[in-house]
Amino acid sequence: MKIGFIGLGTMGAFMAANLQKSQYKLVVHGIRRESAKAHLERGADWADSPKAVAEQCDVIFTSLPGPPDVEKVVFGKDGLLEGISAGKAYFDLSTNSQAMMRRVNAALAEKGAFGFDAPVSGGPKGAETGKLAIWVGGDKAVYDKHKKVLDAIGDQAAYIGPIGSSTVAKLVHNMA
């Protein structure tokens, strides 16, 4: 199974590295290719766009600063939506908005693909050590199929409910 990872900042770089440590083959993309240097040295392939990631991978993850960035990566020119096809799964690990994730999921569903809001909690240290909570909202059967991949990123992947529900759970957690 090929996994795509977009967003190799503080959190994303560690989560992508954990996938590589678990022997997953990665295709990576970021704003700057140099952010992917360590991943490329460990055998990851570089993709020039989110579209190219989606074309090559069965599962795609994003770890981005917020909703505007997710919108650009998914819906923008050469975005994920242009390259994704039926049966593929997209997990957004960002802290996002419920409305954005519902919009993303609806657009993916039109192509026969699956979208998940999957925000994480544990900070950079948790991302580095794999001690992350990952709350996942979306199709339960597809979540179950990819649980092992999520377990390579964090030690507490949990299905919360339908699309958007994990975004709410993360926000409530942050407020508590």
mmCIF file of C-alpha atoms in Angstrom:
data_model
loop_
_atom_site.group_PDB
_atom_site.id
_atom_site.type_symbol
_atom_site.label_atom_id
_atom_site.label_comp_id
_atom_site.label_asym_id
_atom_site.label_seq_id
_atom_site.Cartn_x
_atom_site.Cartn_y
_atom_site.Cartn_z
ATOM 1 C CA MET A 1 0.000 0.000 0.000
ATOM 2 C CA LYS A 2 1.365 3.403 -0.977
ATOM 3 C CA ILE A 3 0.660 6.265 1.384
ATOM 4 C CA GLY A 4 0.720 9.941 0.509
ATOM 5 C CA PHE A 5 1.628 12.603 3.032
ATOM 6 C CA ILE A 6 1.160 16.319 2.413
ATOM 7 C CA GLY A 7 2.381 18.867 4.936
ATOM 8 C CA LEU A 8 5.804 18.173 6.405
ATOM 9 C CA GLY A 9 5.924 20.869 9.079
ATOM 10 C CA THR A 10 6.556 20.290 12.768
ATOM 11 C CA MET A 11 3.769 17.742 13.259
ATOM 12 C CA GLY A 12 3.583 16.288 9.758
ATOM 13 C CA ALA A 13 7.300 15.555 9.482
ATOM 14 C CA PHE A 14 7.195 13.378 12.596
ATOM 15 C CA MET A 15 3.979 11.593 11.621
ATOM 16 C CA ALA A 16 5.345 10.838 8.141
ATOM 17 C CA ALA A 17 8.584 9.566 9.700
ATOM 18 C CA ASN A 18 6.579 7.211 11.935
ATOM 19 C CA LEU A 19 4.859 5.782 8.864
ATOM 20 C CA GLN A 20 8.272 5.128 7.325
ATOM 21 C CA LYS A 21 9.494 3.483 10.539
ATOM 22 C CA SER A 22 6.523 1.132 10.186
ATOM 23 C CA GLN A 23 7.757 0.211 6.700
ATOM 24 C CA TYR A 24 5.092 2.047 4.691
ATOM 25 C CA LYS A 25 6.129 3.328 1.278
ATOM 26 C CA LEU A 26 5.544 7.092 1.176
ATOM 27 C CA VAL A 27 4.948 9.680 -1.494
ATOM 28 C CA VAL A 28 5.412 13.137 0.011
ATOM 29 C CA HIS A 29 4.654 16.733 -0.900
ATOM 30 C CA GLY A 30 5.152 20.039 0.850
ATOM 31 C CA ILE A 31 5.475 23.715 0.067
ATOM 32 C CA ARG A 32 9.260 23.342 -0.053
ATOM 33 C CA ARG A 33 10.965 20.198 -1.299
ATOM 34 C CA GLU A 34 13.745 20.675 1.258
ATOM 35 C CA SER A 35 11.206 19.982 4.024
ATOM 36 C CA ALA A 36 11.049 16.428 2.658
ATOM 37 C CA LYS A 37 14.826 15.846 2.602
ATOM 38 C CA ALA A 38 14.928 13.380 5.517
ATOM 39 C CA HIS A 39 11.941 11.436 4.146
ATOM 40 C CA LEU A 40 13.444 11.268 0.672
ATOM 41 C CA GLU A 41 16.737 10.022 2.140
ATOM 42 C CA ARG A 42 14.767 7.218 3.837
ATOM 43 C CA GLY A 43 13.214 6.171 0.519
ATOM 44 C CA ALA A 44 10.099 8.305 0.091
ATOM 45 C CA ASP A 45 9.176 9.536 -3.369
ATOM 46 C CA TRP A 46 8.513 13.216 -4.070
ATOM 47 C CA ALA A 47 5.344 14.388 -5.818
ATOM 48 C CA ASP A 48 5.165 17.839 -7.395
ATOM 49 C CA SER A 49 1.535 18.446 -6.405
ATOM 50 C CA PRO A 50 -1.304 17.144 -4.243
ATOM 51 C CA LYS A 51 -2.873 15.832 -7.462
ATOM 52 C CA ALA A 52 0.240 13.726 -8.125
ATOM 53 C CA VAL A 53 0.118 12.355 -4.568
ATOM 54 C CA ALA A 54 -3.521 11.336 -4.991
ATOM 55 C CA GLU A 55 -2.853 9.688 -8.345
ATOM 56 C CA GLN A 56 -0.104 7.480 -6.883
ATOM 57 C CA CYS A 57 -1.463 6.578 -3.450
ATOM 58 C CA ASP A 58 -4.217 4.481 -1.895
ATOM 59 C CA VAL A 59 -4.332 6.521 1.306
ATOM 60 C CA ILE A 60 -3.518 10.214 1.627
ATOM 61 C CA PHE A 61 -2.845 12.198 4.794
ATOM 62 C CA THR A 62 -2.596 15.953 5.232
ATOM 63 C CA SER A 63 -1.218 17.828 8.218
ATOM 64 C CA LEU A 64 -1.839 21.491 7.502
ATOM 65 C CA PRO A 65 -2.196 24.741 9.489
ATOM 66 C CA GLY A 66 -5.936 25.168 9.003
ATOM 67 C CA PRO A 67 -9.071 25.186 6.844
ATOM 68 C CA PRO A 68 -7.799 27.614 4.151
ATOM 69 C CA ASP A 69 -4.770 25.369 3.570
ATOM 70 C CA VAL A 70 -6.912 22.236 3.389
ATOM 71 C CA GLU A 71 -9.232 23.980 0.935
ATOM 72 C CA LYS A 72 -6.287 24.896 -1.324
ATOM 73 C CA VAL A 73 -4.733 21.410 -1.181
ATOM 74 C CA VAL A 74 -8.034 19.631 -1.891
ATOM 75 C CA PHE A 75 -9.868 22.009 -4.242
ATOM 76 C CA GLY A 76 -7.060 24.114 -5.744
ATOM 77 C CA LYS A 77 -5.330 23.780 -9.102
ATOM 78 C CA ASP A 78 -3.538 20.408 -9.175
ATOM 79 C CA GLY A 79 -5.295 19.581 -5.911
ATOM 80 C CA LEU A 80 -6.154 16.237 -4.391
ATOM 81 C CA LEU A 81 -9.616 16.247 -5.908
ATOM 82 C CA GLU A 82 -8.136 16.315 -9.423
ATOM 83 C CA GLY A 83 -6.083 13.170 -8.775
ATOM 84 C CA ILE A 84 -8.125 11.036 -6.409
ATOM 85 C CA SER A 85 -10.137 8.087 -7.684
ATOM 86 C CA ALA A 86 -12.699 5.595 -6.425
ATOM 87 C CA GLY A 87 -11.832 3.531 -3.373
ATOM 88 C CA LYS A 88 -9.075 5.808 -2.094
ATOM 89 C CA ALA A 89 -9.131 7.319 1.400
ATOM 90 C CA TYR A 90 -8.149 10.805 2.535
ATOM 91 C CA PHE A 91 -7.477 11.597 6.207
ATOM 92 C CA ASP A 92 -7.038 15.218 7.258
ATOM 93 C CA LEU A 93 -4.969 15.292 10.443
ATOM 94 C CA SER A 94 -5.289 19.073 10.743
ATOM 95 C CA THR A 95 -7.472 20.896 13.234
ATOM 96 C CA ASN A 96 -10.151 21.852 10.740
ATOM 97 C CA SER A 97 -13.733 23.054 10.584
ATOM 98 C CA GLN A 98 -16.704 20.735 10.512
ATOM 99 C CA ALA A 99 -18.164 22.572 7.492
ATOM 100 C CA MET A 100 -14.921 22.234 5.516
ATOM 101 C CA MET A 101 -14.655 18.511 6.207
ATOM 102 C CA ARG A 102 -18.255 17.915 5.194
ATOM 103 C CA ARG A 103 -17.600 19.824 1.954
ATOM 104 C CA VAL A 104 -14.418 17.811 1.304
ATOM 105 C CA ASN A 105 -16.174 14.524 2.051
ATOM 106 C CA ALA A 106 -19.073 15.348 -0.295
ATOM 107 C CA ALA A 107 -16.666 16.184 -3.148
ATOM 108 C CA LEU A 108 -14.675 12.982 -2.583
ATOM 109 C CA ALA A 109 -17.856 10.889 -2.423
ATOM 110 C CA GLU A 110 -18.781 12.120 -5.907
ATOM 111 C CA LYS A 111 -15.574 10.424 -7.105
ATOM 112 C CA GLY A 112 -16.174 7.265 -5.064
ATOM 113 C CA ALA A 113 -13.428 8.168 -2.566
ATOM 114 C CA PHE A 114 -13.681 8.534 1.220
ATOM 115 C CA GLY A 115 -12.890 11.537 3.396
ATOM 116 C CA PHE A 116 -12.127 11.600 7.109
ATOM 117 C CA ASP A 117 -11.592 14.333 9.639
ATOM 118 C CA ALA A 118 -8.838 12.956 11.842
ATOM 119 C CA PRO A 119 -7.418 15.698 14.075
ATOM 120 C CA VAL A 120 -4.607 14.755 16.424
ATOM 121 C CA SER A 121 -3.697 15.700 19.983
ATOM 122 C CA GLY A 122 -0.347 15.296 21.656
ATOM 123 C CA GLY A 123 1.741 18.131 20.239
ATOM 124 C CA PRO A 124 5.115 17.876 18.530
ATOM 125 C CA LYS A 125 6.539 15.544 21.202
ATOM 126 C CA GLY A 126 3.580 13.193 20.768
ATOM 127 C CA ALA A 127 3.977 13.312 16.993
ATOM 128 C CA GLU A 128 7.662 12.443 17.342
ATOM 129 C CA THR A 129 7.133 9.574 19.781
ATOM 130 C CA GLY A 130 3.899 8.267 18.267
ATOM 131 C CA LYS A 131 2.021 9.093 21.479
ATOM 132 C CA LEU A 132 -0.878 10.803 19.708
ATOM 133 C CA ALA A 133 -4.608 10.662 20.014
ATOM 134 C CA ILE A 134 -6.254 10.574 16.576
ATOM 135 C CA TRP A 135 -9.993 11.175 16.520
ATOM 136 C CA VAL A 136 -11.548 9.947 13.281
ATOM 137 C CA GLY A 137 -14.879 10.814 11.701
ATOM 138 C CA GLY A 138 -16.161 9.210 8.503
ATOM 139 C CA ASP A 139 -17.159 5.813 7.121
ATOM 140 C CA LYS A 140 -16.624 3.200 9.878
ATOM 141 C CA ALA A 141 -15.896 0.250 7.552
ATOM 142 C CA VAL A 142 -13.221 2.210 5.680
ATOM 143 C CA TYR A 143 -11.780 3.445 8.992
ATOM 144 C CA ASP A 144 -11.528 -0.187 10.161
ATOM 145 C CA LYS A 145 -9.693 -1.089 6.944
ATOM 146 C CA HIS A 146 -7.065 1.610 7.593
ATOM 147 C CA LYS A 147 -6.779 1.383 11.393
ATOM 148 C CA LYS A 148 -3.358 -0.289 11.185
ATOM 149 C CA VAL A 149 -1.986 2.676 9.207
ATOM 150 C CA LEU A 150 -3.410 5.115 11.766
ATOM 151 C CA ASP A 151 -1.785 3.065 14.537
ATOM 152 C CA ALA A 152 1.592 3.710 12.901
ATOM 153 C CA ILE A 153 1.024 7.451 13.434
ATOM 154 C CA GLY A 154 -0.451 7.471 16.941
ATOM 155 C CA ASP A 155 -1.147 5.121 19.794
ATOM 156 C CA GLN A 156 -4.741 6.203 20.380
ATOM 157 C CA ALA A 157 -6.638 6.147 17.077
ATOM 158 C CA ALA A 158 -10.352 6.110 17.808
ATOM 159 C CA TYR A 159 -13.428 6.144 15.625
ATOM 160 C CA ILE A 160 -15.765 8.907 16.823
ATOM 161 C CA GLY A 161 -18.645 8.840 14.336
ATOM 162 C CA PRO A 162 -19.761 10.359 11.033
ATOM 163 C CA ILE A 163 -17.777 12.997 9.147
ATOM 164 C CA GLY A 164 -17.298 16.135 11.216
ATOM 165 C CA SER A 165 -17.788 14.495 14.599
ATOM 166 C CA SER A 166 -14.091 14.175 15.386
ATOM 167 C CA THR A 167 -13.531 17.851 14.595
ATOM 168 C CA VAL A 168 -16.087 18.682 17.283
ATOM 169 C CA ALA A 169 -14.477 16.189 19.708
ATOM 170 C CA LYS A 170 -11.050 17.784 19.197
ATOM 171 C CA LEU A 171 -12.371 21.297 19.730
ATOM 172 C CA VAL A 172 -14.175 20.243 22.904
ATOM 173 C CA HIS A 173 -10.978 18.558 24.117
ATOM 174 C CA ASN A 174 -8.992 21.733 23.443
ATOM 175 C CA MET A 175 -11.483 23.786 25.443
ATOM 176 C CA ALA A 176 -11.422 21.419 28.435
#
